[in-house]
CSV table of C-alpha atoms and ligand atoms in Angstrom, one decimal:
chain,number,residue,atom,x,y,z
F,1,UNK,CA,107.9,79.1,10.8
F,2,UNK,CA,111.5,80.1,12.0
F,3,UNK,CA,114.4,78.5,9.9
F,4,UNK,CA,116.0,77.1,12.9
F,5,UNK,CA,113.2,75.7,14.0
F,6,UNK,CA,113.4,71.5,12.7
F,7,UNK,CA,110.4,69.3,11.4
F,8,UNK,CA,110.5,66.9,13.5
F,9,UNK,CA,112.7,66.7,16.3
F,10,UNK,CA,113.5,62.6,17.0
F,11,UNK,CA,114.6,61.2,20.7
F,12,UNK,CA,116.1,58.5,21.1
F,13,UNK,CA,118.3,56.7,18.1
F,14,UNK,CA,117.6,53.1,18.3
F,15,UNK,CA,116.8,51.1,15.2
F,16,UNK,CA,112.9,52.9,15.6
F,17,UNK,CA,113.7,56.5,15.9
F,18,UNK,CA,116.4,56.3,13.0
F,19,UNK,CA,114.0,54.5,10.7
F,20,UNK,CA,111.8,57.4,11.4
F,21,UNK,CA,114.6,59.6,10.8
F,22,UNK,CA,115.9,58.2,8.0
F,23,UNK,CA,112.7,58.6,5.9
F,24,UNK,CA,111.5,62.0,7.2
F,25,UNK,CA,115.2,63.3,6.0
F,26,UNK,CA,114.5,61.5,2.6
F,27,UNK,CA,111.5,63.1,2.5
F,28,UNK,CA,113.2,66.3,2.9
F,29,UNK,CA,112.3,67.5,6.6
F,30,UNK,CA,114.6,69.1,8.9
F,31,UNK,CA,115.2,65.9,11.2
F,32,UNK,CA,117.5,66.2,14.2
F,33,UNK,CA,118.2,63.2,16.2
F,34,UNK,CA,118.8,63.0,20.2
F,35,UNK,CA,120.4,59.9,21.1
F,36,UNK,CA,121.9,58.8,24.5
F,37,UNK,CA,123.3,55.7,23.5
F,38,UNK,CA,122.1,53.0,25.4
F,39,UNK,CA,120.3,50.8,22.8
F,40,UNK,CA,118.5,48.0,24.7
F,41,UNK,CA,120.1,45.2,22.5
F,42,UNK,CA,123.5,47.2,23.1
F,43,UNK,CA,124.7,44.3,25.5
F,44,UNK,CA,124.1,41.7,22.7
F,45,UNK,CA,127.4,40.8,20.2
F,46,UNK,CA,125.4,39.9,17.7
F,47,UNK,CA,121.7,40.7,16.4
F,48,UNK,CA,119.8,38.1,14.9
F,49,UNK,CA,116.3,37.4,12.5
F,50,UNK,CA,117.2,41.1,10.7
F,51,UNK,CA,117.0,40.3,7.2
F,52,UNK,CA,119.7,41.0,5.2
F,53,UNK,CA,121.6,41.4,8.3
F,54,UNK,CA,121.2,38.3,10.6
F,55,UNK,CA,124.3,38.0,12.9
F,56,UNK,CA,125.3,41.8,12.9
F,57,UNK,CA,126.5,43.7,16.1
F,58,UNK,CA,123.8,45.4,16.6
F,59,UNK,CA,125.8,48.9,17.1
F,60,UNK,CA,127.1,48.4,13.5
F,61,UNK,CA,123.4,48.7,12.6
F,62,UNK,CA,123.0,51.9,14.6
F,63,UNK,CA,126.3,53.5,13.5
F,64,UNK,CA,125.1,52.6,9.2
F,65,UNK,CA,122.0,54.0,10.1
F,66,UNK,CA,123.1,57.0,11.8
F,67,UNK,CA,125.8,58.0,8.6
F,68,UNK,CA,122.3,57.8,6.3
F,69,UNK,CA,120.4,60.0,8.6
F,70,UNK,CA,123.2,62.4,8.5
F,71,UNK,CA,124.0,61.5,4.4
F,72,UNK,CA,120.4,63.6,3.7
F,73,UNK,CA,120.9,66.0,5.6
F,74,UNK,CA,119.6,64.9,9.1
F,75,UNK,CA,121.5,65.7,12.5
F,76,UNK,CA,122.6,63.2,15.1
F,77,UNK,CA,123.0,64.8,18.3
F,78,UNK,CA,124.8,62.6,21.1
F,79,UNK,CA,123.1,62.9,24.5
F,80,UNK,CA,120.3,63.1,26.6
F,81,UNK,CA,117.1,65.0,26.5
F,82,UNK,CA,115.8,65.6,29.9
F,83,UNK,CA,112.9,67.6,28.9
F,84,UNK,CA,110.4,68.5,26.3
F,85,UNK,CA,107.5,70.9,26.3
F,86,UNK,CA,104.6,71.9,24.2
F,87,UNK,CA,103.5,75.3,23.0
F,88,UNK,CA,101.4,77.0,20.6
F,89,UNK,CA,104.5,77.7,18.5
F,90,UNK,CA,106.2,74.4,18.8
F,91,UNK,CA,108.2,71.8,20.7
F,92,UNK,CA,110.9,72.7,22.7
F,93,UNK,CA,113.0,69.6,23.5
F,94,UNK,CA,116.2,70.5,26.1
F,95,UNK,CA,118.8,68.3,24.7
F,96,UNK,CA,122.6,67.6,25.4
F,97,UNK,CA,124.0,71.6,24.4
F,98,UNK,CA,120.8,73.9,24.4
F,99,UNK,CA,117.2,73.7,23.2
F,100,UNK,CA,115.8,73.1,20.3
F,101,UNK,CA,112.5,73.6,18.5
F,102,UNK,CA,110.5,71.2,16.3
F,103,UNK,CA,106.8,71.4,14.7
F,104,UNK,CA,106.8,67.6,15.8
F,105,UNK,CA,108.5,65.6,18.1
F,106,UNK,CA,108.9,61.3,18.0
F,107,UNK,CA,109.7,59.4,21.1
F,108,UNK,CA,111.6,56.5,20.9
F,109,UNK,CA,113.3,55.9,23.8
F,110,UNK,CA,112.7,52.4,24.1
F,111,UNK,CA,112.8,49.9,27.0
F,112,UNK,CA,115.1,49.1,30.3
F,113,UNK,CA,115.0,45.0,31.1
F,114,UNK,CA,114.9,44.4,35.2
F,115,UNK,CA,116.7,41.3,35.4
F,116,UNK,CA,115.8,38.7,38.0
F,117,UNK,CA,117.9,39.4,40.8
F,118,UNK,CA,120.0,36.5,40.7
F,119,UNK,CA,123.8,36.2,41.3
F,120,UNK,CA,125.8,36.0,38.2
F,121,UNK,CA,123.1,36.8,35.9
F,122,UNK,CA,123.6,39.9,35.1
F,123,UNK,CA,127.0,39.1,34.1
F,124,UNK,CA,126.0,36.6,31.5
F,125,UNK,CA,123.1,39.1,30.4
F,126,UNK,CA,122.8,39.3,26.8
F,127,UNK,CA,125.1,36.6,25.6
F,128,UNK,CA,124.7,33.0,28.0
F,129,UNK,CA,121.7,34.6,29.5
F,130,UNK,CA,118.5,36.0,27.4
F,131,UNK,CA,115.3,36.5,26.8
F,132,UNK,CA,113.8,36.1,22.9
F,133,UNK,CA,114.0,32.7,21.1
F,134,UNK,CA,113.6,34.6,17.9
F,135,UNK,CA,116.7,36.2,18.4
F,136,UNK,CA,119.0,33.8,20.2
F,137,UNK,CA,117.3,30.5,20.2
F,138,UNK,CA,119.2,29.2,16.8
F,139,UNK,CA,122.4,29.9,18.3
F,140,UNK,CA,121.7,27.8,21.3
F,141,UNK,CA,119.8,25.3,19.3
F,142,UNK,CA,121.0,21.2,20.6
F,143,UNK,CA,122.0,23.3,24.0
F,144,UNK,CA,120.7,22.1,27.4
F,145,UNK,CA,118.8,25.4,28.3
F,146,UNK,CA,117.5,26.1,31.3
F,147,UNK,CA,114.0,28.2,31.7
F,148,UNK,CA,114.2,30.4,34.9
F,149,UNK,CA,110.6,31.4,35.5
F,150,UNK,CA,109.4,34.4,36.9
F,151,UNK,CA,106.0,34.5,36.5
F,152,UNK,CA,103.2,32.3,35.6
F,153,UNK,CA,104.7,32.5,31.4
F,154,UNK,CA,107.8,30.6,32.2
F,155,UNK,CA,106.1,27.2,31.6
F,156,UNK,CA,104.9,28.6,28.3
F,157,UNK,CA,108.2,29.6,27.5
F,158,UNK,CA,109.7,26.3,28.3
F,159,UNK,CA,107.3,24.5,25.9
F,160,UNK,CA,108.3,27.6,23.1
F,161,UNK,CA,112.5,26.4,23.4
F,162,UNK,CA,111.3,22.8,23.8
F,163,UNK,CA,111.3,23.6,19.5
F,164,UNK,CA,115.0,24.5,19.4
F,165,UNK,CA,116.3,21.9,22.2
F,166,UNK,CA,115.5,18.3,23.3
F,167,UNK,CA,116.6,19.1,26.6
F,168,UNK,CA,115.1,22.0,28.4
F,169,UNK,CA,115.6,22.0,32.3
F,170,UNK,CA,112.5,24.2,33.3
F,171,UNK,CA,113.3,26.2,37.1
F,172,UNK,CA,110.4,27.1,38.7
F,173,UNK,CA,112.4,29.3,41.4
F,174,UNK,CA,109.8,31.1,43.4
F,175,UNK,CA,107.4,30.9,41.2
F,176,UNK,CA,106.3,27.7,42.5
F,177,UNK,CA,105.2,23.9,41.9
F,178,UNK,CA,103.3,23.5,38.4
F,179,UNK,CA,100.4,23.0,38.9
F,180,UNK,CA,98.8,18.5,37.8
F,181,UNK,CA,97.9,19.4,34.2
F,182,UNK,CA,100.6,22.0,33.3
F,183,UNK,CA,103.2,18.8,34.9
F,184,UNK,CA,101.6,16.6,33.0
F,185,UNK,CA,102.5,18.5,29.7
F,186,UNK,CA,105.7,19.7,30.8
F,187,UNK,CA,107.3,15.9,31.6
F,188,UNK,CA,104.8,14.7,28.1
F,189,UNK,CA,107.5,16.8,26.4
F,190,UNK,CA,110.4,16.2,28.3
F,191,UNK,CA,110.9,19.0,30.0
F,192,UNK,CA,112.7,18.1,33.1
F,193,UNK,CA,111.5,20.2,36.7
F,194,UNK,CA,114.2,21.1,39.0
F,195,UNK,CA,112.5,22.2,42.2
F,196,UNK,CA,113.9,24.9,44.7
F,197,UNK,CA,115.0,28.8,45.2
F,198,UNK,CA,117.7,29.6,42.2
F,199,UNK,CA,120.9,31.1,44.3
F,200,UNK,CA,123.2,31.5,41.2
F,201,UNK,CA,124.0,31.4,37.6
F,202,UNK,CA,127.5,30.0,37.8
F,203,UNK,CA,130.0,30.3,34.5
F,204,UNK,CA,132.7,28.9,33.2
F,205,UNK,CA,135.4,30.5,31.7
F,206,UNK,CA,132.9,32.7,30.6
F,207,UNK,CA,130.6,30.6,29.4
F,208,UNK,CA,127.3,29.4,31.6
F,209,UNK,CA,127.4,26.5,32.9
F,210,UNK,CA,125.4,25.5,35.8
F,211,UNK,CA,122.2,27.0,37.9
F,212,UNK,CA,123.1,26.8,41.6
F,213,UNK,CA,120.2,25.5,44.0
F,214,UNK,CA,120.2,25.6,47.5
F,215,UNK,CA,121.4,21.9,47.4
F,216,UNK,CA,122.9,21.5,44.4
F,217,UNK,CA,123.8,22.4,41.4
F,218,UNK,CA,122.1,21.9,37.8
F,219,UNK,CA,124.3,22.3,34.5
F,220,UNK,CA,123.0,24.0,31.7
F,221,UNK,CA,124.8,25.4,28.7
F,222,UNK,CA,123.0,28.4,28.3
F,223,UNK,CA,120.0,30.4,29.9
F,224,UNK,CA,116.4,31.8,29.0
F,225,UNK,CA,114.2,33.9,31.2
F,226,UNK,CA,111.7,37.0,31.3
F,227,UNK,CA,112.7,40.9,32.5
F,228,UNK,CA,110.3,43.1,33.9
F,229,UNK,CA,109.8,45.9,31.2
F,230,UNK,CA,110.3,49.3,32.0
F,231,UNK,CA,109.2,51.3,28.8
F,232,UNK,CA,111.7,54.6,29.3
F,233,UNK,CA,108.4,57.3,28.6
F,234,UNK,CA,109.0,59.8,31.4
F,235,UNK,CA,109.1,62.1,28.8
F,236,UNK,CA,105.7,61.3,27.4
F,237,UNK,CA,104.1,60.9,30.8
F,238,UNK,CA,105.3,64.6,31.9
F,239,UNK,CA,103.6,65.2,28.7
F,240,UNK,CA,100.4,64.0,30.0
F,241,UNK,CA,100.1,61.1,27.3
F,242,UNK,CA,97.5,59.2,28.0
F,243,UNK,CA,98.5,55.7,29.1
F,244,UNK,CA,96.7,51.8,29.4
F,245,UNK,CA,97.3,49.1,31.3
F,246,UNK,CA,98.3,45.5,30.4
F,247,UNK,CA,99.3,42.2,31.7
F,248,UNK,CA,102.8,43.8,31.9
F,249,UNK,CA,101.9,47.1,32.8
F,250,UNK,CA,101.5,50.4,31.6
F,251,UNK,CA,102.2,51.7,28.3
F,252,UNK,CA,101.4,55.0,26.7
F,253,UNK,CA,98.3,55.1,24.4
F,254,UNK,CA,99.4,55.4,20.4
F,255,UNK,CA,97.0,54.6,17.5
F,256,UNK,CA,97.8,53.0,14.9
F,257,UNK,CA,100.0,55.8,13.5
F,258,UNK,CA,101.9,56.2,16.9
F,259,UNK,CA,100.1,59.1,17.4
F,260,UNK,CA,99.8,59.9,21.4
F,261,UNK,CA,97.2,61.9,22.9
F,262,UNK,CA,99.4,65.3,23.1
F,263,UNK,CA,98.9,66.7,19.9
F,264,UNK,CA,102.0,66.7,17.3
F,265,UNK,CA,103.6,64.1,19.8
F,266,UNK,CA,104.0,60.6,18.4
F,267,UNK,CA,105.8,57.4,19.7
F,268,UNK,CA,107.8,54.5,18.1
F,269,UNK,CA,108.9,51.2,19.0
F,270,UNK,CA,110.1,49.6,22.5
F,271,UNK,CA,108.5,52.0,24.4
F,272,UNK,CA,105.3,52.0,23.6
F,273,UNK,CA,105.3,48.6,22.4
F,274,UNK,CA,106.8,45.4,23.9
F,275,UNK,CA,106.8,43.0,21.1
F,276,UNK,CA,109.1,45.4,18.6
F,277,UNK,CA,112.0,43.7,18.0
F,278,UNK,CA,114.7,44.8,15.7
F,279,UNK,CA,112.7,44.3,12.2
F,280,UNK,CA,109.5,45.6,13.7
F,281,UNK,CA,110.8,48.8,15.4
F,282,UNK,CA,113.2,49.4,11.8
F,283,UNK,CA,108.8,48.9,9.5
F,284,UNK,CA,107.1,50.9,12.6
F,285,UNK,CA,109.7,54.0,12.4
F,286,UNK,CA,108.8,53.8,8.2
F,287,UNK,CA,105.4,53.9,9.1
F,288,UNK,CA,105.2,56.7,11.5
F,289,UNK,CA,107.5,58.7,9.5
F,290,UNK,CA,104.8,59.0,6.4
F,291,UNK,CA,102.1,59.6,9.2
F,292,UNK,CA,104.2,62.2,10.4
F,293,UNK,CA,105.2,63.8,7.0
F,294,UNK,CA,101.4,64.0,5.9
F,295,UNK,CA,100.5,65.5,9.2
F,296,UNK,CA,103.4,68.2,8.6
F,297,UNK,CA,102.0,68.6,4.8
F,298,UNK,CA,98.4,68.8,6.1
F,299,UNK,CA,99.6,72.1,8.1
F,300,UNK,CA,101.5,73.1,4.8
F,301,UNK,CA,98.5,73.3,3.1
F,302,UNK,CA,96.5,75.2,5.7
F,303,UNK,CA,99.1,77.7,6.2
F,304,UNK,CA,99.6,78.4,2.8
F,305,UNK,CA,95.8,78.6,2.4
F,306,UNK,CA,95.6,80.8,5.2
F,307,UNK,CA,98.7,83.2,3.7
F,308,UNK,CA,97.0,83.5,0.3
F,309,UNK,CA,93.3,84.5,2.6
F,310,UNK,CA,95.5,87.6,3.8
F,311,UNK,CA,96.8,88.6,1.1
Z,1,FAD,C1,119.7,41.0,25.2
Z,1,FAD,C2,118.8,41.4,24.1
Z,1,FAD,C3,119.1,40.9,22.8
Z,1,FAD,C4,118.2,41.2,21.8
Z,1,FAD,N1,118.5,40.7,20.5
Z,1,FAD,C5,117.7,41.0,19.5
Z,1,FAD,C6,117.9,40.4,18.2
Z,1,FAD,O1,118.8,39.6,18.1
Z,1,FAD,N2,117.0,40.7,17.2
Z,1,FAD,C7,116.0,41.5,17.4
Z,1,FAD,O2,115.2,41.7,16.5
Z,1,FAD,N3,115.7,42.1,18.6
Z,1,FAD,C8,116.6,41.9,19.6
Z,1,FAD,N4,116.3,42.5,20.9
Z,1,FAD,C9,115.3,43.5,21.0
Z,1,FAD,C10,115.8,44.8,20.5
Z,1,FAD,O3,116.8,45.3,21.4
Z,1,FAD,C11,114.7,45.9,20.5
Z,1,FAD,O4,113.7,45.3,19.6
Z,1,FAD,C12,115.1,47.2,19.9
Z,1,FAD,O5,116.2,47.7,20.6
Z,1,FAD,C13,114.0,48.2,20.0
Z,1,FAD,O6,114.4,49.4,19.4
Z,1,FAD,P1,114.0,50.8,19.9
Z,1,FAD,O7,114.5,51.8,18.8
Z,1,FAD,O8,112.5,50.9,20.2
Z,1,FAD,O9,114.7,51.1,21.3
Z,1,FAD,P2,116.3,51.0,21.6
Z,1,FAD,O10,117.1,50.2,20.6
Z,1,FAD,O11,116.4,50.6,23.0
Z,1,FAD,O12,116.8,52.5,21.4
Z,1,FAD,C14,116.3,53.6,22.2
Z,1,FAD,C15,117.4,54.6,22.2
Z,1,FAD,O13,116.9,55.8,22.9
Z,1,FAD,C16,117.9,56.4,23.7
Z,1,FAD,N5,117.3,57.2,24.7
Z,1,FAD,C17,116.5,56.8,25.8
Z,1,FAD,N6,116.1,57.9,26.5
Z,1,FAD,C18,116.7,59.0,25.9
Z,1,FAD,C19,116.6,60.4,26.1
Z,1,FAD,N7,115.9,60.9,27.2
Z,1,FAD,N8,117.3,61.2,25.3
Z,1,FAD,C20,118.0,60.7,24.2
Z,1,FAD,N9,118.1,59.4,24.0
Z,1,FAD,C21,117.4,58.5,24.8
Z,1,FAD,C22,118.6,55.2,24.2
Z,1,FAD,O14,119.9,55.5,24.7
Z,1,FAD,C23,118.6,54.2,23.0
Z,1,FAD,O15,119.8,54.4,22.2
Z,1,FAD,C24,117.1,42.1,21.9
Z,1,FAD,C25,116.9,42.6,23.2
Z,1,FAD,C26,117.7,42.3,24.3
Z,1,FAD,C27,117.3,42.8,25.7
C-alpha cells in the first residue's frame, strides 16, 4: 500500500468518530479525520450524564478530543466530504482540499433533529426547549414542564418527566384527545391536559415561559418534545449500504461491529443509531475502532503471507 494512502479515513468528528479516532491513532494507524462541524448537541451550553464530565459545553469535549487525535499523530481536517467511493485499491473520500485514500473508511456523520414547526421553538431549541430527560431533565427538575406531543410517544414521555417534576402540563397539539385509559393514567399522576392546536412557544427575557393556544395561553418554565430524526447517511446510501426500517424510519444496516454491508465501510453513532447519546457514541467509537484495527491486521497478515508465497 502507498504511504499516502491513510488506514482509516474517519467522517464526521462528533464524540463517535473521534473515539474511533482516537484509539485507531493509539493503536498506531494512519487516522485522518473529516469534520464539518455541526455536532448535533452543538446548540446545547452544557452536556450532561458524561462521566467525569457532567455539565461541559459540549464543544470543549470536541476541541479536547480533537488535540488527542492530533497528539498521536492523527489529522483533523475541517470541512465537508461530499463524496466517497470504493475500489479495489481503496477508499477515495473527496474532502474539504482534495481527495484522499484510506484502506477503510468510518461514517459518523450523525443526526439532524426536525423540530416541530412551531413559532418560537426553534429559538429556545437546545436550552428552554429539548428533547432527552437524561440529559436535561435534572436541570429542569421542580420546573413546570410542558410535553408537546407529536406523536403517539408524547404521553409516554409525559409519564417519563412526571419523575423529575410534580407538575407536568401534557399538550396534545394535533396529536389529539387521549384516548379513556391513557386519561385515566395521565390525570392518576397528575399530569394536567391542556387541549387545542399549540400556535407558540412564547419566552421571556430569554427564558420560556408560556405555550400559546389558540385561546389562551399556558405558562411553563421550560419545554420537552420529540424531533423527527434525520440520520445524515447520504454517503452510505450512495454507497449502496443496506438499510432497515423502524418505528422511526430508516437506518443503515451495521452489525454488531458497525460493520455495513459495503465492504471495509463501517458506521458509528447517531447515524446509524438513535439512542447514542454522548457516553454511548464516545464506548461505540472504542468498540469499532478495535473491530476496525483487527480487520486492518487480518489484511496485514494475508499480505504479508502472500509477499513471502512470491518470494
Ligand atoms: C439539544 C440536544 C442536547 C443534547 N444533550 C446531550 C447531553 O447532555 N448528553 C448526551 O449524552 N447527549 C446529548 N445529546 C445527544 C448528542 O448530541 C448525541 O448523542 C451525539 O452528538 C452523537 O454523536 P455523533 O458523533 O454520533 O454525532 P454528532 O455529534 O452529531 O457529530 C457528527 C459530526 O459529523 C459531521 N458531519 C456530518 N456530515 C459530514 C460530512 N459529510 N463531512 C464531514 N463531517 C460531517 C457533523 O458536522 C458533526 O460534527 C443532545 C442532543 C440534542 C439534540
Amino acid at each position: 500500500m502507498a504511504a499516502d494512502v491513510f488506514d482509516v479515513a474517519v467522517v464526521g468528528g462528533g464524540p463517535a468518530g473521534l473515539s474511533a479516532a482516537l484509539s485507531l491513532a493509539r493503536a498506531r494507524r494512519r487516522v485522518i479525520v473529516f469534520d464539518a462541524g455541526d455536532p448535533r448537541n452543538g446548540v446545547a451550553e452544557h452536556m450532561h450524564g458524561v462521566l467525569g464530565h457532567d455539565g461541559m459545553p459540549p464543544t470543549a469535549l470536541l476541541e479536547r478530543g480533537r488535540g488527542e487525535v492530533q497528539r498521536h499523530g492523527g489529522i483533523v481536517v475541517e470541512g465537508r466530504v461530499g463524496r466517497v467511493r470504493v475500489g479495489p485499491a481503496g477508499i477515495d473520500v473527496d474532502g474539504p482540499s482534495g481527495t484522499v485514500r484510506a484502506r477503510r473508511l468510518i461514517v459518523s456523520t450523525g443526526l439532524r433533529d426536525e423540530l416541530p414547526e412551531i413559532a418560537g421553538l426553534r429559538e429556545q431549541w437546545g436550552r428552554g426547549v429539548v428533547v432527552c430527560p437524561y440529559c436535561d431533565g435534572w436541570e429542569r427538575r421542580n420546573d413546570t414542564i410542558g410535553v408537546i406531543a407529536t406523536g403517539p410517544k408524547g404521553i409516554d414521555q409525559a409519564h417519563q418527566l412526571r419523575q423529575w417534576s410534580d407538575t407536568i402540563v401534557y399538550f396534545p397539539n394535533d396529536v389529539g384527545e387521549p384516548g379513556a385509559g391513557a386519561l385515566r393514567t395521565l390525570e392518576g399522576r397528575g399530569i394536567r391536559v391542556e387541549r387545542g392546536r399549540v400556535r407558540a412557544v412564547r419566552s421571556n427575557e430569554g427564558r420560556v415561559g408560556a405555550v400559546q393556544l389558540d385561546d389562551r395561553s399556558v405558562q411553563v418554565e421550560s419545554i420537552f418534545t420529540a424531533t423527527t430524526l434525520h440520520p445524515r447517511d447520504r454517503l452510505l446510501r450512495e454507497l449502496g449500504a443496506r438499510t432497515i426500517d423502524d418505528a422511526d424510519g430508516s437506518w443503515v444496516e451495521v452489525d454488531a461491529d458497525g460493520r455495513t454491508s459495503v465492504e471495509h465501510v463501517w458506521a458509528v453513532g447517531n447515524v446509524v443509531d438513535r439512542r447514542s447519546n454522548v457516553s454511548v457514541s464516545l464506548g461505540a467509537g472504542s468498540l469499532i475502532a478495535g473491530a476496525v484495527n483487527a480487520d486492518l491486521t487480518a489484511e496485514d497478515i494475508a499480505r504479508s503471507v502472500r509477499r513471502d508465497l512470491e518470494r
